[in-house]
Amino acid sequence: MTQIGLFCATGLSSALIVKALKEQLADDQHYQVNSAPFSEIFMVGNDYDFLILAPQTRFNQAKVAAAFPDKKIVLLTDEEFLSRNVVRVAEEIKI
């Protein structure tokens, strides 16, 4: 099963994005999507295949990439986060 972690500043606002992503990936049951505050990424990042960074945390991309060189990192845009449009993100995960 592919594990997907979505990390935002506090982990609270990402619940809506997680729901939208689960709906987008609903036709394929091989995905598990979770959210957490960014402060936990260095403790739990190895548990995930994909690390999605919300707009307010994407400035940490270089640190995350250095800590997890074997993980696919996906950056959410402001527009995707605000509109909960996760089509592009789902496509990147399915590749």
GROMACS .gro file of C-alpha atoms in nm:
model
   95
    1MET     CA    1   0.000   0.000   0.000
    2THR     CA    2   0.131   0.344  -0.093
    3GLN     CA    3   0.157   0.570   0.212
    4ILE     CA    4   0.099   0.943   0.161
    5GLY     CA    5   0.172   1.204   0.426
    6LEU     CA    6   0.039   1.559   0.401
    7PHE     CA    7   0.216   1.811   0.621
    8CYS     CA    8   0.094   2.161   0.700
    9ALA     CA    9   0.175   2.413   0.970
   10THR     CA   10  -0.048   2.260   1.239
   11GLY     CA   11  -0.209   1.960   1.071
   12LEU     CA   12  -0.559   2.098   1.121
   13SER     CA   13  -0.640   2.267   0.790
   14SER     CA   14  -0.505   1.974   0.593
   15ALA     CA   15  -0.797   1.750   0.695
   16LEU     CA   16  -1.004   1.892   0.408
   17ILE     CA   17  -0.721   1.831   0.162
   18VAL     CA   18  -0.683   1.474   0.287
   19LYS     CA   19  -1.054   1.418   0.233
   20ALA     CA   20  -1.034   1.559  -0.122
   21LEU     CA   21  -0.728   1.348  -0.201
   22LYS     CA   22  -0.895   1.033  -0.069
   23GLU     CA   23  -1.196   1.107  -0.290
   24GLN     CA   24  -0.970   1.164  -0.592
   25LEU     CA   25  -0.790   0.832  -0.529
   26ALA     CA   26  -1.107   0.644  -0.430
   27ASP     CA   27  -1.106   0.419  -0.736
   28ASP     CA   28  -0.774   0.271  -0.625
   29GLN     CA   29  -0.764   0.120  -0.277
   30HIS     CA   30  -0.385   0.100  -0.272
   31TYR     CA   31  -0.338   0.439  -0.105
   32GLN     CA   32  -0.338   0.546   0.259
   33VAL     CA   33  -0.348   0.923   0.315
   34ASN     CA   34  -0.270   1.088   0.650
   35SER     CA   35  -0.201   1.441   0.767
   36ALA     CA   36   0.024   1.573   1.040
   37PRO     CA   37   0.178   1.898   1.151
   38PHE     CA   38   0.506   1.982   0.981
   39SER     CA   39   0.681   1.964   1.318
   40GLU     CA   40   0.644   1.584   1.300
   41ILE     CA   41   0.780   1.527   0.948
   42PHE     CA   42   1.133   1.442   1.061
   43MET     CA   43   0.996   1.186   1.309
   44VAL     CA   44   0.746   1.012   1.079
   45GLY     CA   45   0.861   1.094   0.725
   46ASN     CA   46   1.017   0.751   0.674
   47ASP     CA   47   0.672   0.597   0.717
   48TYR     CA   48   0.554   0.751   0.389
   49ASP     CA   49   0.623   0.699   0.019
   50PHE     CA   50   0.506   1.051  -0.070
   51LEU     CA   51   0.549   1.367   0.135
   52ILE     CA   52   0.308   1.646   0.042
   53LEU     CA   53   0.398   1.991   0.169
   54ALA     CA   54   0.124   2.248   0.214
   55PRO     CA   55   0.194   2.604   0.095
   56GLN     CA   56   0.288   2.731   0.441
   57THR     CA   57   0.557   2.462   0.476
   58ARG     CA   58   0.698   2.435   0.125
   59PHE     CA   59   0.988   2.669   0.205
   60ASN     CA   60   1.129   2.367   0.391
   61GLN     CA   61   1.152   2.159   0.073
   62ALA     CA   62   1.533   2.154   0.064
   63LYS     CA   63   1.557   2.033   0.427
   64VAL     CA   64   1.294   1.766   0.366
   65ALA     CA   65   1.462   1.650   0.045
   66ALA     CA   66   1.797   1.626   0.225
   67ALA     CA   67   1.646   1.426   0.512
   68PHE     CA   68   1.444   1.197   0.283
   69PRO     CA   69   1.633   1.164  -0.048
   70ASP     CA   70   1.439   0.851  -0.149
   71LYS     CA   71   1.094   1.007  -0.100
   72LYS     CA   72   0.882   1.178  -0.363
   73ILE     CA   73   0.801   1.530  -0.244
   74VAL     CA   74   0.494   1.707  -0.381
   75LEU     CA   75   0.435   2.077  -0.322
   76LEU     CA   76   0.079   2.207  -0.300
   77THR     CA   77   0.020   2.547  -0.453
   78ASP     CA   78  -0.176   2.814  -0.269
   79GLU     CA   79  -0.460   2.774  -0.518
   80GLU     CA   80  -0.474   2.395  -0.479
   81PHE     CA   81  -0.475   2.427  -0.102
   82LEU     CA   82  -0.746   2.692  -0.091
   83SER     CA   83  -0.969   2.529  -0.353
   84ARG     CA   84  -0.894   2.170  -0.244
   85ASN     CA   85  -0.826   2.090  -0.609
   86VAL     CA   86  -0.592   1.790  -0.583
   87VAL     CA   87  -0.620   1.651  -0.937
   88ARG     CA   88  -0.256   1.735  -1.021
   89VAL     CA   89  -0.135   1.589  -0.691
   90ALA     CA   90  -0.327   1.267  -0.747
   91GLU     CA   91  -0.180   1.239  -1.096
   92GLU     CA   92   0.173   1.281  -0.961
   93ILE     CA   93   0.110   1.009  -0.704
   94LYS     CA   94  -0.035   0.766  -0.959
   95ILE     CA   95   0.269   0.792  -1.190
   0.00000   0.00000   0.00000
